[in-house]
Amino acid sequence: MNKVLVVGGGIGGITAALELASCGVSVTMLEEGPSIGGRMIQLDKTFPTLDCSTCTLSPKMVEVALNHNIELLSWAKPMAVKKAGQKFQVTILKKSRYVDIMKCTACGSCFPGCPVVMKSEFNMGTGPRKAIYIPFPQAIPNKASIDKREDRPCKAACVDACPIHTNVLGYLKHISEGRFTDAYMLIRATNPFPSVCGRVCYAPCEQVCNRGQLDDPLAIRDLKRFAVDRFDLDSLEPSQIQKTEKKVAVIGAGPAGLACAHDLAVEGHEVTVFEVLPEPGGMLRYAIPEYRLPKEELRKEIRYIERLGVTIRCGIEVGNDVTLDAIKNDYDAVFVGTGAPKGLLLDVEGENLPGVMDGLKFLRAVNSGESVETGKSVAIIGGGNTAIDCARTVRRLGSENVKVIYRRTRDEMPAAHEEIEALLQEGIEIQFLTTPVCFYADNGKLSRMECIRMKLGEPDASGRRRPVPVENSEFSISVDSVITSLGQATQTSFVEEIGVLLAKNGTIEVNPLTGLTNVEGIFAGGDVSTGPAYVVDAIAAGQRAALSISCYLKNEPATMTKAVKKPERLTEDEVVDLTAKIPRVGRIHMPEISVKERVTNFGEVAIGYSPEDAMAEASRCLAGHIEGCIQCGECEKLCEVRAVDHTMRDEIVDIEYDSIVLAPGFDLYDPTEKREYGYGTLEGVITGIEFERICSVTGPTGGDILLNGKTPRRFYFIQCVGSRDRQSGARFCSRVCCMYTAKHASIVKDRIKGAEIYVSYIDVRAYGKGYEEFYKSTQESGTFYIRGIPGEITKGENGLLVRVENMLSGEMREIEVDIVILATGVRPRKGTEELCNIMSIERDEYGFIKVDSITPSRTNVAGIFVCGMASGPKDVPDTVASGGEAASRCMEYINQ
Amino acid sequence: MKTGIFICHCGHNIKHTVDVKKLSNFFKKYPGVTVSNDYPFVCSEPGQDMISESIEKQGLDRVIIASCTPSLHGELFKDLLKKSDLNPFLLRRVSIREHCSWVGDDIEINTEKARRLILAGLYSAAHYVPLEEKRVEVTKSALIIGGGVSGLSAADFLSKMGMQVYLVEKEAELGGHVKNLKNIWPARKDGKSIIDEMIEELAGRENVEIFASTTISGFEGFFGNYEVTLDTLEGEKKLTAGGVIIAIGFSPFDPRIKPELQYGKDKRIITTLEFEHNADTLQLPEKPRVAILHCVGSRDEQIGKPYCSRVCCINALRVGEAIKDKYKDSYVESFYMDVRAHPRGGEEYFEDTQEKGVLFTRANVAEINPSLTGIVIRGEDTLFGEIFEREFDLVVLSIGMSPPVDNKLTASLLKITLDKDKFFMEAHIKLRPFDTAVKGIFIAGSCSGPKDVEESINHGRASAVKLFGFLNLGYAYVDPFISYVDPKRCSGCRMCEQACVAKAIKYDEEKRVVHVEEAACMGCGLCNATCPSSAISLKGYIDCMIDDEISAFMEAI
């Protein structure tokens, strides 16, 4: 079987390929873009019949896809061609589309998640598309592809460091380009507590952020908070969920329990949460002070979980009010997420005196609105976040002399750096290397505590240097109250009744990947199984458990979440390389309320970014610096058939062909250089092909003719832009613009009643079957044709001012319109030169492929033929005829 | 019965004036309808997938597609059914675009009409039975009518591909109009040399038979095996051709139709063609004054030539150039409406001609008056709004292309249609510009509308490659719409036998009834209509089906 290569999948190439295939030739069609259809498929209608372009062409495209004699390669182009005798050895580059064409079902689930918004080439930039996309619904092949142009400069360590793998790259990209709602929704996709995490997360992402190796790490958490601030969660309607009829009980309404409940509800399970305290939220509600996390923020996120259908029953203590066994019998599965609510004891004399309080109890009391008397001088024992929360809370309650007593140095303090900073700013002193040894009371009231100095000894199990007392260094501090915050423990006795195995320290033993305990149907996660950790760890544990509970309920093996990749750092070479490329820009800090003001109340300290600052800060993200796909992996997560494959590589193949047909098509003139028309600078000046996309049902407006959301009423069309024009280097007539303008005018007449339409022309070249008649009827239906090309377009009071001399009447007119459409001329397709060079094909002075008018498809190389616009302007019927002609020459050549 | 109804939006085309949602909802509840959907482009890949999936999953046994005219995507949807293992004759196409949405603007009226059209389709489809397409052997030969540049190009290709070619030319010589052209633009070649080259190629080939001074006198049969009768100088000759390419060209416009041009009354008023032939022998003064009139016989509704003839502007430029080249000090003025310089160098040629000194005046010419000293042209300069009156030594009329003289005869003989300008009509003006509505019959070159040499060559070869694609397998499939006789009803009156043009009805003397010879029947339905006892039916178009269809449309059911 003879083989022919057809380069280009427009109507010319399609015609040639189908004709050759019908003559029994095996055809390979190369299309440089994602879909065949060429320019014609971009058109709304075709002149002069006003047939829908998609309706006439898309069946032909389908024919190409279904024809057994045609192999269609999209994203492919020839790289080198060698003539071997009568035949051609062609090296073809098959660009990777990063989507497995055999698996992709064109369902479109991946598009909404993709955070990279680009201009749609198909819509000529009049609308957006994502980096993963199908250019239009009728595309052939109807498969997604990823527009990946370069490798991401950073290692996305943030995503790997995040226990719930938040798509940091994605939401930063959204924020940097002003899509705040999209940013929020992307965060929300993996996190039911964006507001909480945007405020109190310990941000492991920032610690590893690769940008931190260049200057400062991104303010990832604060930007999350920014996205949250711009979104009204109460207005978000949960999407419809298919119910499963399975019931799950969740014990403990802390972050682990609620995250688990959230994910289970999304899966359609009926979830009931049991909470011992009067309000849900756990530590978030009762431990974290208002100035760090306003209660209303937390309530909003819990309200949403309730709106998903989760029932939260507060004031019920499992083990006391109801037994776990009873719950186990009533529900199909149980998740235990009761956290570590118990404060650890100091184990020194006087600890039980009134005035010595447990930190968690203290915070719970304050957060419950109880009045707590602390006196003037308060000492807080401990160096963790809770200790700091206590200290800052005490400060706000009015105590003047607040001290934090910590037995090691600042370097060993487990509290977050910025929390310590805030503490110091608020005038709270930290006494390092100190520990209390005894509390003393005066008249039954705490009066002083005796402390001892410490020094750092050998490292302990945690890797920190163990503090050892310095002999004879005791000293005394007078205090009105003492708050101890030394760590937390679980309360797990209620699980033992049904035989759940506990570890020595009282935590529940679980499989860390699935959350499954030793008892069937009982899962656990969060602090209750790990001991005290961070909010986001608890959320992650809840989510993991939810996933395995869902599997358990479906009787499927538990899905292990993906193996965790360690956050990677940039190598030194990469740092050097990036430092040279990317200017140093430090972090833009989120503004805060002044120290003086903040210590007087519990109002939130951090104010939040302005949109400008947020966008500027987010745009520092290294991943956002590249064009196209940022490899954030969101599409992979969303694709149910696992068609996305970021590891694909471009392929190069060598194939022998008997003949070649070139049909690379054409581009349209870019009128930016014609300053007088203001294209690119004046709003409302667009090109014909852009207008075509705006008219089209498959276009960005669904076919409504809109300019910035409004229907224009006054239209001005200018012909011969970039044709018959020496200045733009094109003396030739582009042949199609007169007619497409007449078509546009008639489309406008049809769709916008009462539209005012003007057309400026030199000669109206309506040759072709039915063309003259079409032009006449356009004129007769009320389109004003003005002979003369406008000299200038300027901004008028209510639109665009077009100044034009009507050469027929000699009068100078100034016409105000809403939209100006430039009928731009035809140019050889970008890449035609390269294509011709690799095949040694001659081109004419304008760059079109040179042919002889008596053998219109024959190029200077025997065996290589050309059809369509590549050899000069043609309309559709002429392109079809030239496609057939090229096929005929090709058949002759291979049958010699 | 499990019928699936698929209603196409056709982008804006249908949706704009038909409430497609309302329709699909209406039919969802209709008895016998299993699926009723509307979709933006049913013809696209996802649209087709939707149909095949419904066939497969819902077990549809009837498919109704309400969209564009059946002629547009007929084969496409038939193939779709075949691929889904459903007999393609269980498909019903309902035209709600050409017959409905394009007709009126009122969405309510259109929606109601569309509803009834689909309903009629539904009732009709209920009578459908699976039918099998007939495979017919085809003759690998082509009849090419017209030996101009288009026909010669087609003959060249087909014969090179090894097919038997019969080339029929009514003139004594091949070559059409092109052989008379001196300087073909833009090739800058002599027409005769181009034609001679082509003829020489053909002459040496055994599989080419050229019939000059020959016309077609009879034409019968079907795709794959057309029976042609030729009227040659040697008498009648019969042949069988698998397909036909009509390339009978055009007739130059005869300016006598417009007496105000004074053509034929004064030898100083000539056409572009005459100028071409006699350029060397023209008697002109040393500084000749020459007027060239554009659009003679084109863009002229008064004489029924509303179309643009595409080539005459270039012809006018060629005249201007020729005069200027020969007489440097000549005064040449072209009177035009729009200069439609046809591409590939046309615009540049227009500029060059202007630079050579040819004047272009946008004008309405009102009067042409021959006088002793010259020809006086009076008219209005439409750019300056002035009335002018100028005298010329020569007036050249740039005449347009009129349909070929044999257009009606050929059309009726081959049963194809003419368009409103009396050129041949294409199956689809954009994507099938050389197909006709009849399978295997193509139209090439300017017989379907004005074309230049390059385009005529393109057409000739493109239609040839298409025909080759149809015939090269040696067989093809044809529609199974043939008649059959119910012997119980047949009274043996034999009226059908006389009505049948295909001689497919045979009378059984013994049983005194007729029967249909399937291979010969061409499904015209004449017997069906003639039979007084309704004993003959046409497969695919049985009487009760048509009755039901009409009743459903009239809401009489």
mmCIF file of N, CA and C in Angstrom, chain A residues 800-879:
data_model
loop_
_atom_site.group_PDB
_atom_site.id
_atom_site.type_symbol
_atom_site.label_atom_id
_atom_site.label_comp_id
_atom_site.label_asym_id
_atom_site.label_seq_id
_atom_site.Cartn_x
_atom_site.Cartn_y
_atom_site.Cartn_z
ATOM 1 N N LEU A 800 -16.313 54.695 19.850
ATOM 2 C CA LEU A 800 -15.143 54.917 19.018
ATOM 3 C C LEU A 800 -15.526 55.846 17.870
ATOM 4 N N LEU A 801 -14.649 56.794 17.606
ATOM 5 C CA LEU A 801 -14.917 57.726 16.509
ATOM 6 C C LEU A 801 -14.138 57.283 15.276
ATOM 7 N N VAL A 802 -14.866 57.075 14.195
ATOM 8 C CA VAL A 802 -14.219 56.684 12.951
ATOM 9 C C VAL A 802 -14.292 57.873 12.002
ATOM 10 N N ARG A 803 -13.120 58.320 11.556
ATOM 11 C CA ARG A 803 -13.094 59.431 10.600
ATOM 12 C C ARG A 803 -12.824 58.868 9.216
ATOM 13 N N VAL A 804 -13.721 59.145 8.300
ATOM 14 C CA VAL A 804 -13.580 58.539 6.981
ATOM 15 C C VAL A 804 -14.107 59.484 5.911
ATOM 16 N N GLU A 805 -13.394 59.466 4.778
ATOM 17 C CA GLU A 805 -13.905 60.252 3.659
ATOM 18 C C GLU A 805 -14.661 59.323 2.734
ATOM 19 N N ASN A 806 -15.920 59.631 2.518
ATOM 20 C CA ASN A 806 -16.689 58.847 1.560
ATOM 21 C C ASN A 806 -16.303 59.327 0.173
ATOM 22 N N MET A 807 -15.554 58.493 -0.549
ATOM 23 C CA MET A 807 -15.021 58.927 -1.832
ATOM 24 C C MET A 807 -16.110 59.100 -2.872
ATOM 25 N N LEU A 808 -17.224 58.479 -2.673
ATOM 26 C CA LEU A 808 -18.299 58.598 -3.652
ATOM 27 C C LEU A 808 -19.027 59.927 -3.516
ATOM 28 N N SER A 809 -19.171 60.406 -2.286
ATOM 29 C CA SER A 809 -19.875 61.679 -2.120
ATOM 30 C C SER A 809 -18.882 62.808 -1.852
ATOM 31 N N GLY A 810 -17.642 62.424 -1.550
ATOM 32 C CA GLY A 810 -16.637 63.435 -1.276
ATOM 33 C C GLY A 810 -16.743 64.018 0.114
ATOM 34 N N GLU A 811 -17.721 63.589 0.888
ATOM 35 C CA GLU A 811 -17.867 64.221 2.213
ATOM 36 C C GLU A 811 -17.017 63.504 3.249
ATOM 37 N N MET A 812 -16.570 64.294 4.218
ATOM 38 C CA MET A 812 -15.785 63.768 5.328
ATOM 39 C C MET A 812 -16.776 63.429 6.427
ATOM 40 N N ARG A 813 -16.695 62.203 6.921
ATOM 41 C CA ARG A 813 -17.673 61.841 7.953
ATOM 42 C C ARG A 813 -16.983 61.432 9.242
ATOM 43 N N GLU A 814 -17.670 61.682 10.329
ATOM 44 C CA GLU A 814 -17.221 61.194 11.616
ATOM 45 C C GLU A 814 -18.336 60.317 12.159
ATOM 46 N N ILE A 815 -18.061 59.056 12.311
ATOM 47 C CA ILE A 815 -19.128 58.139 12.715
ATOM 48 C C ILE A 815 -18.766 57.545 14.070
ATOM 49 N N GLU A 816 -19.689 57.612 14.990
ATOM 50 C CA GLU A 816 -19.424 57.026 16.304
ATOM 51 C C GLU A 816 -20.026 55.627 16.359
ATOM 52 N N VAL A 817 -19.213 54.679 16.789
ATOM 53 C CA VAL A 817 -19.669 53.285 16.835
ATOM 54 C C VAL A 817 -19.231 52.634 18.137
ATOM 55 N N ASP A 818 -19.782 51.441 18.395
ATOM 56 C CA ASP A 818 -19.413 50.709 19.613
ATOM 57 C C ASP A 818 -18.255 49.745 19.362
ATOM 58 N N ILE A 819 -18.177 49.280 18.135
ATOM 59 C CA ILE A 819 -17.175 48.246 17.864
ATOM 60 C C ILE A 819 -16.646 48.427 16.446
ATOM 61 N N VAL A 820 -15.340 48.265 16.296
ATOM 62 C CA VAL A 820 -14.734 48.330 14.969
ATOM 63 C C VAL A 820 -14.101 46.977 14.683
ATOM 64 N N ILE A 821 -14.449 46.419 13.545
ATOM 65 C CA ILE A 821 -13.929 45.096 13.203
ATOM 66 C C ILE A 821 -13.033 45.225 11.976
ATOM 67 N N LEU A 822 -11.783 44.836 12.145
ATOM 68 C CA LEU A 822 -10.814 44.964 11.065
ATOM 69 C C LEU A 822 -10.775 43.681 10.244
ATOM 70 N N ALA A 823 -11.068 43.817 8.953
ATOM 71 C CA ALA A 823 -11.026 42.640 8.082
ATOM 72 C C ALA A 823 -9.573 42.399 7.703
ATOM 73 N N THR A 824 -8.876 41.680 8.566
ATOM 74 C CA THR A 824 -7.445 41.491 8.363
ATOM 75 C C THR A 824 -7.176 40.458 7.283
ATOM 76 N N GLY A 825 -6.090 40.699 6.570
ATOM 77 C CA GLY A 825 -5.752 39.851 5.430
ATOM 78 C C GLY A 825 -5.040 38.577 5.836
ATOM 79 N N VAL A 826 -4.668 37.852 4.803
ATOM 80 C CA VAL A 826 -4.130 36.512 4.974
ATOM 81 C C VAL A 826 -2.605 36.559 4.924
ATOM 82 N N ARG A 827 -1.965 35.731 5.740
ATOM 83 C CA ARG A 827 -0.513 35.583 5.707
ATOM 84 C C ARG A 827 -0.184 34.088 5.717
ATOM 85 N N PRO A 828 0.996 33.727 5.233
ATOM 86 C CA PRO A 828 1.358 32.306 5.336
ATOM 87 C C PRO A 828 1.371 31.898 6.801
ATOM 88 N N ARG A 829 1.012 30.662 7.064
ATOM 89 C CA ARG A 829 0.987 30.164 8.435
ATOM 90 C C ARG A 829 2.386 30.221 9.030
ATOM 91 N N LYS A 830 2.420 30.600 10.307
ATOM 92 C CA LYS A 830 3.684 30.584 11.026
ATOM 93 C C LYS A 830 4.274 29.174 10.902
ATOM 94 N N GLY A 831 5.524 29.089 10.604
ATOM 95 C CA GLY A 831 6.124 27.762 10.478
ATOM 96 C C GLY A 831 6.209 27.290 9.035
ATOM 97 N N THR A 832 5.556 28.021 8.113
ATOM 98 C CA THR A 832 5.625 27.616 6.707
ATOM 99 C C THR A 832 7.068 27.679 6.214
ATOM 100 N N GLU A 833 7.767 28.722 6.671
ATOM 101 C CA GLU A 833 9.149 28.903 6.231
ATOM 102 C C GLU A 833 10.003 27.690 6.637
ATOM 103 N N GLU A 834 9.870 27.317 7.910
ATOM 104 C CA GLU A 834 10.639 26.197 8.432
ATOM 105 C C GLU A 834 10.291 24.911 7.668
ATOM 106 N N LEU A 835 9.000 24.749 7.464
ATOM 107 C CA LEU A 835 8.517 23.570 6.749
ATOM 108 C C LEU A 835 9.141 23.505 5.354
ATOM 109 N N CYS A 836 9.155 24.664 4.689
ATOM 110 C CA CYS A 836 9.697 24.708 3.334
ATOM 111 C C CYS A 836 11.204 24.481 3.351
ATOM 112 N N ASN A 837 11.842 25.036 4.374
ATOM 113 C CA ASN A 837 13.289 24.882 4.433
ATOM 114 C C ASN A 837 13.719 23.419 4.554
ATOM 115 N N ILE A 838 13.012 22.669 5.396
ATOM 116 C CA ILE A 838 13.447 21.280 5.571
ATOM 117 C C ILE A 838 13.155 20.449 4.326
ATOM 118 N N MET A 839 12.312 20.953 3.431
ATOM 119 C CA MET A 839 11.999 20.190 2.227
ATOM 120 C C MET A 839 12.564 20.858 0.974
ATOM 121 N N SER A 840 13.326 21.926 1.171
ATOM 122 C CA SER A 840 13.888 22.706 0.054
ATOM 123 C C SER A 840 12.809 23.167 -0.911
ATOM 124 N N ILE A 841 11.760 23.720 -0.375
ATOM 125 C CA ILE A 841 10.671 24.184 -1.228
ATOM 126 C C ILE A 841 10.725 25.696 -1.350
ATOM 127 N N GLU A 842 10.487 26.164 -2.560
ATOM 128 C CA GLU A 842 10.583 27.598 -2.808
ATOM 129 C C GLU A 842 9.298 28.306 -2.437
ATOM 130 N N ARG A 843 9.468 29.544 -1.978
ATOM 131 C CA ARG A 843 8.300 30.353 -1.628
ATOM 132 C C ARG A 843 8.318 31.643 -2.424
ATOM 133 N N ASP A 844 7.154 32.292 -2.499
ATOM 134 C CA ASP A 844 7.113 33.542 -3.252
ATOM 135 C C ASP A 844 7.500 34.711 -2.335
ATOM 136 N N GLU A 845 7.428 35.933 -2.877
ATOM 137 C CA GLU A 845 7.899 37.104 -2.121
ATOM 138 C C GLU A 845 7.149 37.312 -0.817
ATOM 139 N N TYR A 846 5.929 36.777 -0.723
ATOM 140 C CA TYR A 846 5.160 36.953 0.517
ATOM 141 C C TYR A 846 5.331 35.762 1.462
ATOM 142 N N GLY A 847 5.998 34.744 0.986
ATOM 143 C CA GLY A 847 6.200 33.578 1.837
ATOM 144 C C GLY A 847 5.244 32.440 1.551
ATOM 145 N N PHE A 848 4.323 32.637 0.601
ATOM 146 C CA PHE A 848 3.451 31.524 0.213
ATOM 147 C C PHE A 848 4.260 30.540 -0.625
ATOM 148 N N ILE A 849 3.827 29.303 -0.638
ATOM 149 C CA ILE A 849 4.566 28.286 -1.386
ATOM 150 C C ILE A 849 4.377 28.525 -2.877
ATOM 151 N N LYS A 850 5.494 28.489 -3.597
ATOM 152 C CA LYS A 850 5.484 28.849 -5.016
ATOM 153 C C LYS A 850 4.929 27.703 -5.854
ATOM 154 N N VAL A 851 3.952 28.012 -6.697
ATOM 155 C CA VAL A 851 3.440 27.007 -7.628
ATOM 156 C C VAL A 851 3.217 27.659 -8.983
ATOM 157 N N ASP A 852 2.973 26.812 -9.955
ATOM 158 C CA ASP A 852 2.692 27.298 -11.292
ATOM 159 C C ASP A 852 1.176 27.199 -11.485
ATOM 160 N N SER A 853 0.561 28.219 -12.102
ATOM 161 C CA SER A 853 -0.899 28.227 -12.132
ATOM 162 C C SER A 853 -1.490 27.162 -13.052
ATOM 163 N N ILE A 854 -0.659 26.544 -13.861
ATOM 164 C CA ILE A 854 -1.192 25.496 -14.723
ATOM 165 C C ILE A 854 -1.131 24.138 -14.009
ATOM 166 N N THR A 855 -0.199 23.992 -13.091
ATOM 167 C CA THR A 855 -0.151 22.791 -12.257
ATOM 168 C C THR A 855 -0.195 23.265 -10.806
ATOM 169 N N PRO A 856 -1.371 23.707 -10.377
ATOM 170 C CA PRO A 856 -1.455 24.540 -9.180
ATOM 171 C C PRO A 856 -1.024 23.887 -7.874
ATOM 172 N N SER A 857 -0.768 22.594 -7.829
ATOM 173 C CA SER A 857 -0.348 22.028 -6.555
ATOM 174 C C SER A 857 1.104 21.572 -6.589
ATOM 175 N N ARG A 858 1.746 21.727 -7.743
ATOM 176 C CA ARG A 858 3.089 21.202 -7.881
ATOM 177 C C ARG A 858 4.109 22.186 -7.326
ATOM 178 N N THR A 859 4.961 21.719 -6.429
ATOM 179 C CA THR A 859 6.020 22.586 -5.917
ATOM 180 C C THR A 859 7.274 22.338 -6.732
ATOM 181 N N ASN A 860 8.365 22.985 -6.361
ATOM 182 C CA ASN A 860 9.606 22.775 -7.100
ATOM 183 C C ASN A 860 10.219 21.399 -6.822
ATOM 184 N N VAL A 861 9.736 20.714 -5.779
ATOM 185 C CA VAL A 861 10.264 19.378 -5.499
ATOM 186 C C VAL A 861 9.273 18.333 -6.015
ATOM 187 N N ALA A 862 9.719 17.479 -6.922
ATOM 188 C CA ALA A 862 8.821 16.457 -7.466
ATOM 189 C C ALA A 862 8.375 15.545 -6.333
ATOM 190 N N GLY A 863 7.087 15.317 -6.258
ATOM 191 C CA GLY A 863 6.577 14.418 -5.227
ATOM 192 C C GLY A 863 6.048 15.131 -4.008
ATOM 193 N N ILE A 864 6.318 16.431 -3.903
ATOM 194 C CA ILE A 864 5.731 17.211 -2.811
ATOM 195 C C ILE A 864 4.730 18.189 -3.410
ATOM 196 N N PHE A 865 3.507 18.115 -2.914
ATOM 197 C CA PHE A 865 2.427 18.937 -3.467
ATOM 198 C C PHE A 865 1.858 19.829 -2.377
ATOM 199 N N VAL A 866 1.161 20.855 -2.807
ATOM 200 C CA VAL A 866 0.630 21.805 -1.837
ATOM 201 C C VAL A 866 -0.832 22.089 -2.167
ATOM 202 N N CYS A 867 -1.623 22.346 -1.144
ATOM 203 C CA CYS A 867 -3.000 22.745 -1.417
ATOM 204 C C CYS A 867 -3.453 23.771 -0.393
ATOM 205 N N GLY A 868 -4.553 24.413 -0.715
ATOM 206 C CA GLY A 868 -5.155 25.383 0.197
ATOM 207 C C GLY A 868 -4.418 26.705 0.206
ATOM 208 N N MET A 869 -4.601 27.432 1.279
ATOM 209 C CA MET A 869 -4.086 28.791 1.398
ATOM 210 C C MET A 869 -2.567 28.864 1.425
ATOM 211 N N ALA A 870 -1.910 27.729 1.653
ATOM 212 C CA ALA A 870 -0.451 27.761 1.761
ATOM 213 C C ALA A 870 0.186 28.310 0.500
ATOM 214 N N SER A 871 -0.498 28.171 -0.637
ATOM 215 C CA SER A 871 0.078 28.685 -1.875
ATOM 216 C C SER A 871 -0.572 30.003 -2.285
ATOM 217 N N GLY A 872 -1.328 30.592 -1.401
ATOM 218 C CA GLY A 872 -1.953 31.878 -1.699
ATOM 219 C C GLY A 872 -3.409 31.867 -1.299
ATOM 220 N N PRO A 873 -3.993 33.065 -1.109
ATOM 221 C CA PRO A 873 -5.366 33.140 -0.614
ATOM 222 C C PRO A 873 -6.374 32.350 -1.459
ATOM 223 N N LYS A 874 -7.253 31.653 -0.779
ATOM 224 C CA LYS A 874 -8.330 30.898 -1.439
ATOM 225 C C LYS A 874 -9.533 30.887 -0.532
ATOM 226 N N ASP A 875 -10.713 30.751 -1.096
ATOM 227 C CA ASP A 875 -11.885 30.561 -0.253
ATOM 228 C C ASP A 875 -12.106 29.065 -0.064
ATOM 229 N N VAL A 876 -13.152 28.692 0.650
ATOM 230 C CA VAL A 876 -13.319 27.268 0.972
ATOM 231 C C VAL A 876 -13.511 26.393 -0.274
ATOM 232 N N PRO A 877 -14.440 26.748 -1.191
ATOM 233 C CA PRO A 877 -14.597 25.851 -2.351
ATOM 234 C C PRO A 877 -13.315 25.694 -3.157
ATOM 235 N N ASP A 878 -12.555 26.781 -3.272
ATOM 236 C CA ASP A 878 -11.304 26.682 -4.033
ATOM 237 C C ASP A 878 -10.269 25.851 -3.287
ATOM 238 N N THR A 879 -10.314 25.944 -1.967
ATOM 239 C CA THR A 879 -9.399 25.126 -1.165
ATOM 240 C C THR A 879 -9.754 23.650 -1.322
#
